[in-house]
Short mmCIF file of C-alpha atoms in Angstrom, two decimals:
data_model
loop_
_atom_site.label_atom_id
_atom_site.label_comp_id
_atom_site.label_asym_id
_atom_site.label_seq_id
_atom_site.Cartn_x
_atom_site.Cartn_y
_atom_site.Cartn_z
CA UNK A 1 10.64 -26.62 -15.06
CA UNK A 2 9.47 -25.00 -11.87
CA UNK A 3 6.28 -22.99 -12.11
CA UNK A 4 6.32 -19.38 -10.95
CA UNK A 5 3.31 -17.11 -10.40
CA UNK A 6 3.46 -13.34 -9.96
CA UNK A 7 0.78 -10.69 -10.08
CA UNK A 8 0.37 -6.95 -10.30
CA UNK A 9 -2.71 -5.15 -8.99
CA UNK A 10 -4.19 -2.37 -11.17
CA UNK A 11 -4.85 0.10 -8.38
CA UNK A 12 -2.48 2.77 -9.65
CA UNK A 13 0.04 3.59 -12.34
CA UNK A 14 3.10 1.32 -12.24
CA UNK A 15 6.20 2.89 -10.74
CA UNK A 16 9.95 2.77 -10.82
CA UNK A 17 9.68 0.66 -7.67
CA UNK A 18 7.52 -1.91 -9.46
CA UNK A 19 10.01 -2.07 -12.31
CA UNK A 20 13.22 -2.33 -10.30
CA UNK A 21 11.69 -4.46 -7.57
CA UNK A 22 9.89 -7.02 -9.73
CA UNK A 23 9.21 -6.44 -13.43
CA UNK A 24 12.83 -6.30 -14.54
CA UNK A 25 13.55 -9.55 -12.69
CA UNK A 26 10.53 -11.18 -14.32
CA UNK A 27 11.71 -10.25 -17.79
CA UNK A 28 15.43 -10.87 -17.35
CA UNK A 29 15.34 -14.02 -15.21
CA UNK A 30 12.01 -15.63 -14.30
CA UNK A 31 10.49 -16.07 -17.75
CA UNK A 32 13.67 -17.83 -18.89
CA UNK A 33 14.27 -20.10 -15.89
CA UNK A 34 10.72 -21.28 -15.16
CA UNK A 35 7.24 -21.89 -16.50
CA UNK A 36 6.09 -18.44 -15.46
CA UNK A 37 2.67 -16.84 -15.23
CA UNK A 38 2.28 -13.09 -14.87
CA UNK A 39 -1.22 -11.94 -13.98
CA UNK A 40 -2.99 -8.59 -13.77
CA UNK A 41 -4.98 -9.33 -10.62
CA UNK A 42 -7.92 -7.05 -11.32
CA UNK A 43 -10.31 -8.79 -8.91
CA UNK A 44 -8.08 -7.60 -6.07
CA UNK A 45 -8.62 -4.00 -7.18
CA UNK A 46 -12.30 -4.31 -6.22
CA UNK A 47 -11.62 -4.71 -2.49
CA UNK A 48 -11.69 -0.93 -1.92
CA UNK A 49 -13.63 2.00 -3.34
CA UNK A 50 -12.77 2.28 -7.04
CA UNK A 51 -13.84 3.71 -10.36
CA UNK A 52 -14.78 0.86 -12.76
CA UNK A 53 -13.51 2.66 -15.85
CA UNK A 54 -10.20 3.43 -14.18
CA UNK A 55 -9.70 -0.20 -13.17
CA UNK A 56 -10.20 -1.24 -16.80
CA UNK A 57 -7.79 1.42 -18.06
CA UNK A 58 -5.14 0.54 -15.48
CA UNK A 59 -5.52 -3.17 -16.23
CA UNK A 60 -4.83 -2.59 -19.92
CA UNK A 61 -1.99 -0.22 -19.11
CA UNK A 62 -0.42 -2.72 -16.73
CA UNK A 63 -0.59 -5.49 -19.33
CA UNK A 64 0.97 -3.21 -21.94
CA UNK A 65 3.76 -2.16 -19.59
CA UNK A 66 4.55 -5.76 -18.65
CA UNK A 67 5.08 -6.49 -22.33
CA UNK A 68 7.01 -3.24 -22.81
CA UNK A 69 9.28 -4.23 -19.91
CA UNK A 70 10.30 -7.36 -21.80
CA UNK A 71 7.85 -10.13 -20.99
CA UNK A 72 7.65 -12.38 -24.05
CA UNK A 73 4.36 -14.29 -24.54
CA UNK A 74 6.37 -16.98 -26.35
CA UNK A 75 8.23 -17.63 -23.09
CA UNK A 76 5.61 -16.92 -20.42
CA UNK A 77 1.88 -16.53 -19.85
CA UNK A 78 0.50 -13.01 -19.47
CA UNK A 79 -3.19 -12.75 -18.63
CA UNK A 80 -5.91 -10.99 -16.67
CA UNK A 81 -7.21 -12.67 -13.51
CA UNK A 82 -10.92 -12.08 -14.19
CA UNK A 83 -10.59 -13.74 -17.61
CA UNK A 84 -10.00 -17.10 -15.90
CA UNK A 85 -13.02 -18.24 -13.86
CA UNK A 86 -10.98 -20.79 -11.91
CA UNK A 87 -9.64 -18.05 -9.63
CA UNK A 88 -13.11 -17.27 -8.28
CA UNK A 89 -14.15 -20.93 -8.27
CA UNK A 90 -11.21 -21.95 -6.13
CA UNK A 91 -11.37 -18.91 -3.87
CA UNK A 92 -14.73 -19.96 -2.40
CA UNK A 93 -13.53 -23.51 -1.77
CA UNK A 94 -10.50 -22.15 0.08
CA UNK A 95 -12.73 -19.83 2.12
CA UNK A 96 -14.32 -23.03 3.38
CA UNK A 97 -10.90 -24.13 4.63
CA UNK A 98 -9.62 -20.82 6.02
CA UNK A 99 -10.69 -19.37 9.37
CA UNK A 100 -11.93 -15.96 10.43
CA UNK A 101 -9.01 -15.63 12.84
CA UNK A 102 -6.46 -16.19 10.10
CA UNK A 103 -7.99 -13.44 7.99
CA UNK A 104 -8.12 -10.91 10.79
CA UNK A 105 -4.47 -11.52 11.66
CA UNK A 106 -3.31 -10.41 8.23
CA UNK A 107 -1.19 -7.28 8.73
CA UNK A 108 -2.25 -5.69 5.45
CA UNK A 109 -5.91 -6.13 6.33
CA UNK A 110 -5.41 -4.38 9.66
CA UNK A 111 -3.57 -1.48 8.00
CA UNK A 112 -5.93 -1.05 5.06
CA UNK A 113 -9.05 -1.43 7.17
CA UNK A 114 -7.75 1.22 9.58
CA UNK A 115 -7.14 3.63 6.69
CA UNK A 116 -10.64 3.03 5.32
CA UNK A 117 -12.19 3.74 8.72
CA UNK A 118 -10.11 6.90 9.13
CA UNK A 119 -11.51 8.16 5.82
CA UNK A 120 -15.01 7.43 7.05
CA UNK A 121 -15.53 4.62 4.60
CA UNK A 122 -16.88 1.15 5.17
CA UNK A 123 -14.60 -1.88 5.03
CA UNK A 124 -15.63 -4.34 2.35
CA UNK A 125 -15.82 -8.02 3.18
CA UNK A 126 -13.59 -8.71 0.17
CA UNK A 127 -10.78 -6.77 1.87
CA UNK A 128 -10.90 -9.30 4.70
CA UNK A 129 -11.00 -12.34 2.43
CA UNK A 130 -8.71 -11.25 -0.39
CA UNK A 131 -5.73 -13.24 0.97
CA UNK A 132 -7.79 -16.35 0.21
CA UNK A 133 -8.28 -15.15 -3.37
CA UNK A 134 -4.52 -14.59 -3.53
CA UNK A 135 -4.03 -18.16 -2.33
CA UNK A 136 -6.37 -19.34 -5.08
CA UNK A 137 -4.36 -17.37 -7.64
CA UNK A 138 -1.26 -19.28 -6.60
CA UNK A 139 -2.62 -22.76 -5.92
CA UNK A 140 -4.72 -23.01 -9.08
CA UNK A 141 -1.57 -23.36 -11.17
CA UNK A 142 0.44 -25.86 -9.17
CA UNK A 143 2.84 -23.03 -8.43
CA UNK A 144 6.23 -23.96 -6.98
CA UNK A 145 7.61 -20.48 -6.31
CA UNK A 146 6.10 -17.08 -5.58
CA UNK A 147 8.58 -14.18 -5.80
CA UNK A 148 7.44 -11.64 -3.20
CA UNK A 149 8.65 -8.77 -1.09
CA UNK A 150 8.55 -8.79 2.67
CA UNK A 151 5.09 -7.19 2.73
CA UNK A 152 3.53 -10.19 0.95
CA UNK A 153 5.39 -12.98 2.73
CA UNK A 154 2.58 -13.44 5.28
CA UNK A 155 0.12 -14.10 2.47
CA UNK A 156 2.30 -16.81 0.96
CA UNK A 157 2.54 -18.44 4.39
CA UNK A 158 -1.25 -18.44 4.54
CA UNK A 159 -1.34 -20.03 1.08
CA UNK A 160 0.99 -22.77 2.28
CA UNK A 161 -1.13 -23.36 5.39
CA UNK A 162 -4.32 -23.65 3.34
CA UNK A 163 -2.72 -26.02 0.84
CA UNK A 164 -1.38 -28.31 3.58
CA UNK A 165 -4.68 -28.24 5.50
CA UNK A 166 -6.71 -29.04 2.38
CA UNK A 167 -4.38 -31.86 1.35
CA UNK A 168 -4.50 -33.40 4.82
CA UNK A 169 -8.29 -33.20 5.17
CA UNK A 170 -9.48 -34.01 1.67
CA UNK A 171 -6.62 -35.58 -0.24
CA UNK A 172 -3.74 -34.36 -2.33
CA UNK A 173 -4.89 -31.53 -4.58
CA UNK A 174 -2.32 -28.77 -4.31
CA UNK A 175 1.39 -28.21 -4.68
CA UNK A 176 2.61 -26.43 -1.56
CA UNK A 177 4.42 -23.34 -2.88
CA UNK A 178 7.25 -21.46 -1.29
CA UNK A 179 7.99 -17.78 -1.19
CA UNK A 180 11.20 -16.68 -2.83
CA UNK A 181 12.94 -13.40 -2.22
CA UNK A 182 14.91 -12.68 -5.37
CA UNK A 183 17.78 -10.25 -5.11
CA UNK A 184 16.02 -6.93 -5.61
CA UNK A 185 18.12 -4.36 -7.41
CA UNK A 186 16.77 -1.69 -5.12
CA UNK A 187 14.17 -1.35 -2.43
CA UNK A 188 12.85 1.84 -3.94
CA UNK A 189 11.44 4.26 -1.41
CA UNK A 190 9.31 7.36 -1.82
CA UNK A 191 11.51 10.29 -2.83
CA UNK A 192 9.68 12.60 -0.43
CA UNK A 193 9.29 10.06 2.38
CA UNK A 194 12.38 7.82 2.14
CA UNK A 195 11.27 5.60 5.01
CA UNK A 196 8.12 4.57 3.07
CA UNK A 197 7.95 2.33 0.03
CA UNK A 198 7.27 3.92 -3.35
CA UNK A 199 3.71 2.61 -3.77
CA UNK A 200 1.64 2.89 -6.93
CA UNK A 201 -1.63 3.48 -5.08
CA UNK A 202 -0.49 6.88 -3.76
CA UNK A 203 -1.25 8.76 -6.96
CA UNK A 204 -0.90 12.21 -5.45
CA UNK A 205 2.68 11.97 -4.28
CA UNK A 206 5.52 13.95 -5.92
CA UNK A 207 7.88 11.36 -4.47
CA UNK A 208 6.73 8.65 -6.89
CA UNK A 209 8.32 8.11 -10.30
CA UNK A 210 5.87 6.47 -12.68
CA UNK A 211 7.06 4.37 -15.59
CA UNK A 212 5.31 6.66 -18.06
CA UNK A 213 6.52 9.95 -16.56
CA UNK A 214 8.07 12.26 -19.14
CA UNK A 215 11.87 12.70 -18.78
CA UNK A 216 11.56 16.26 -17.49
CA UNK A 217 9.02 15.13 -14.89
CA UNK A 218 11.41 12.39 -13.75
CA UNK A 219 14.26 14.87 -13.47
CA UNK A 220 12.16 17.30 -11.47
CA UNK A 221 11.00 14.63 -9.02
CA UNK A 222 14.50 13.27 -8.45
CA UNK A 223 16.09 16.70 -8.11
CA UNK A 224 13.50 17.56 -5.43
CA UNK A 225 14.08 14.34 -3.50
CA UNK A 226 14.42 14.66 0.25
CA UNK A 227 17.96 14.14 1.50
CA UNK A 228 19.41 14.26 5.00
CA UNK A 229 20.99 16.80 7.31
CA UNK A 230 24.64 17.52 6.71
CA UNK A 231 26.53 17.38 3.44
CA UNK A 232 28.23 14.00 3.60
CA UNK A 233 27.21 11.61 0.81
CA UNK A 234 27.46 8.14 2.31
CA UNK A 235 25.38 4.99 2.29
CA UNK A 236 23.59 4.39 5.59
CA UNK A 237 20.01 3.14 5.25
CA UNK A 238 19.21 3.61 8.95
CA UNK A 239 20.76 7.02 9.60
CA UNK A 240 20.64 8.60 6.14
CA UNK A 241 17.59 7.13 4.38
CA UNK A 242 17.19 9.91 1.79
CA UNK A 243 20.72 9.64 0.45
CA UNK A 244 20.66 5.85 0.73
CA UNK A 245 17.52 5.73 -1.41
CA UNK A 246 19.13 7.79 -4.16
CA UNK A 247 22.27 5.66 -4.06
CA UNK A 248 20.24 2.46 -4.28
CA UNK A 249 18.26 3.77 -7.25
CA UNK A 250 21.42 4.89 -9.02
CA UNK A 251 23.09 1.55 -8.34
CA UNK A 252 20.06 -0.35 -9.62
CA UNK A 253 19.95 1.68 -12.82
CA UNK A 254 23.67 1.46 -13.57
CA UNK A 255 24.64 -1.91 -12.15
CA UNK A 256 26.79 -0.33 -9.45
CA UNK A 257 27.06 -0.77 -5.71
CA UNK A 258 25.37 1.77 -3.41
CA UNK A 259 28.11 1.61 -0.79
CA UNK A 260 30.82 2.21 -3.40
CA UNK A 261 28.85 4.99 -5.08
CA UNK A 262 28.53 6.70 -1.72
CA UNK A 263 32.24 7.48 -1.84
CA UNK A 264 32.13 8.97 -5.32
CA UNK A 265 30.00 12.06 -4.73
CA UNK A 266 30.87 15.20 -2.85
CA UNK A 267 27.48 16.90 -3.11
CA UNK A 268 23.81 16.01 -3.06
CA UNK A 269 23.24 17.97 -6.25
CA UNK A 270 25.65 15.86 -8.29
CA UNK A 271 24.17 12.64 -6.91
CA UNK A 272 20.64 13.76 -7.75
CA UNK A 273 21.61 14.83 -11.27
CA UNK A 274 23.27 11.50 -12.08
CA UNK A 275 20.42 9.55 -10.50
CA UNK A 276 17.83 11.48 -12.52
CA UNK A 277 19.64 10.85 -15.80
CA UNK A 278 20.12 7.18 -14.98
CA UNK A 279 16.38 6.77 -14.35
CA UNK A 280 15.50 8.60 -17.57
CA UNK A 281 17.77 6.32 -19.60
CA UNK A 282 16.46 3.21 -17.83
CA UNK A 283 12.87 4.09 -18.68
CA UNK A 284 13.50 5.28 -22.23
CA UNK A 285 13.26 1.86 -23.99
CA UNK A 286 10.28 0.81 -21.86
CA UNK A 287 8.39 3.97 -22.78
CA UNK A 288 9.30 3.60 -26.46
CA UNK A 289 8.04 0.02 -26.56
CA UNK A 290 4.89 1.01 -24.66
CA UNK A 291 4.17 3.62 -27.33
CA UNK A 292 4.56 0.99 -30.06
CA UNK A 293 2.21 -1.42 -28.30
CA UNK A 294 -0.42 1.27 -27.75
CA UNK A 295 -0.42 1.85 -31.50
CA UNK A 296 -1.29 -1.84 -32.01
CA UNK A 297 -3.96 -2.63 -29.39
CA UNK A 298 -5.03 -5.81 -31.18
CA UNK A 299 -1.63 -7.32 -30.36
CA UNK A 300 -2.08 -6.76 -26.63
CA UNK A 301 -5.64 -8.09 -26.80
CA UNK A 302 -4.37 -11.21 -28.57
CA UNK A 303 -1.69 -11.76 -25.94
CA UNK A 304 -4.26 -11.52 -23.15
CA UNK A 305 -6.73 -13.77 -24.96
CA UNK A 306 -4.12 -16.46 -25.62
CA UNK A 307 -2.68 -16.07 -22.14
CA UNK A 308 -6.09 -16.59 -20.53
CA UNK A 309 -6.65 -19.72 -22.63
CA UNK A 310 -3.31 -21.18 -21.54
CA UNK A 311 -3.91 -20.25 -17.92
CA UNK A 312 -7.38 -21.76 -17.99
CA UNK A 313 -6.03 -25.02 -19.37
CA UNK A 314 -3.51 -25.18 -16.51
CA UNK A 315 -5.91 -24.21 -13.74
CA UNK A 316 -9.06 -26.14 -14.60
CA UNK A 317 -7.73 -29.65 -13.82
CA UNK A 318 -6.38 -28.46 -10.47
CA UNK A 319 -9.61 -26.75 -9.47
CA UNK A 320 -11.74 -29.67 -10.68
CA UNK A 321 -9.62 -31.98 -8.52
CA UNK A 322 -10.15 -29.72 -5.51
CA UNK A 323 -13.91 -29.65 -6.14
CA UNK A 324 -14.12 -33.44 -6.21
CA UNK A 325 -11.88 -33.80 -3.15
CA UNK A 326 -13.93 -31.47 -0.97
CA UNK A 327 -17.16 -33.26 -1.82
CA UNK A 328 -18.79 -31.40 -4.70
CA UNK A 329 -20.71 -33.45 -7.23
CA UNK A 330 -19.14 -33.31 -10.69
CA UNK A 331 -21.41 -31.80 -13.37
CA UNK A 332 -23.24 -34.28 -15.58
CA UNK A 333 -21.69 -34.21 -19.02
CA UNK A 334 -23.79 -33.79 -22.15
CA UNK A 335 -22.52 -37.18 -23.33
CA UNK A 336 -24.07 -38.88 -20.29
CA UNK A 337 -27.35 -37.01 -20.81
CA UNK A 338 -27.52 -38.06 -24.45
CA UNK A 339 -26.72 -41.68 -23.54
CA UNK A 340 -29.51 -41.71 -20.95
CA UNK A 341 -31.97 -40.67 -23.61
#
C-alpha cells in the first residue's frame, strides 16, 4: 500500500473548511486506500506567539475531532507530532541540507513574517525553518503521497528537493514523495470575506463556521453571509464570490453540483436557509461523536499513545539511516559496553 501523511496544526478551532477540504476525505477515502498517518503537528504551533495551555487544549480537541470525523485507529495511525522524537531529530539533519535562500523564498514565511512585524512582534527563527520540520514530518515515514491544498504545494516541493539532494549527496535514505490534490468537495471561503479562505487561526471572525458551533450559531453565521450585488443566484466564482461560496458549501454538504444548484434558487434568502440547514445536518453526527469521546478521555489518550508507538516504529529506522548516511556516529549499544567489560 502507498503511505500517506497528513497533518493538522492546533493553532485554532477546526472549521467547516478543514472538514470539507480534508478531514472528510481522510476518513472516507485515504484511510481505506493507503497506509495513512494523521498527525496533530503541535510543534508547528510554536512558531508564533502562543499560549501553552491553549496549544495543549487545541491539540486534544483536534485529535478528538479527527476521531469524531471518522478516522479509525484500526485502519490508520493518529498521533501527536511531539510524542515522536524522530520529527525533531530529522529536522536538524535536514536543516543541514537546506539553504537560507530556500527558506526565505517560502511564500507563507513572507506573509506570516510580514503580519508579525505589522503587529510589532518579533519573527521567531522557527517560523523561517518550519518548512524543514514539515519536510521531516513527511520524509520520516517513507511517505509516498501528501494530500495538500495549493497553499502547501510549495512546501511539498521543498520536501522533494531536500530528499533528492540528500539521497544524491549521502546515499539513498528517503522516498521522494509527491503532492496530491484530491478532489475537494468545496474550497470553503470566509462567509464575510468570500475571497479569503476560511482559516482556523482567525478566531475572531463571524465568517468562520467551527465544527463545534451550536446549530443556532451555524444558522446565524450562514444567514449573515456576504452575498453579491444584484439578485441573480448563479455560480460564478470570479464575479460572484459570495454566492459561489454558498453554492459550493451547499453542494459539498448535499452531494450536488454548484453550477446546477445555481439555477434552482430565486433568492439569496432561500439559498442561505438551505445552506445553513445542510451544514447543521452535516455537523450533527460529528458533534455527537465528539461528545461521546469527550466523555471517555482515556480512549483518546490510548489512541494517541498507540499511534505514537506505531509512528515511532516506522520513523526510527528511516531517521537512523539518515543519521548514518550524513556521517553521525551510531550510539554504542549497551550490549557492546557489557561485552567490552
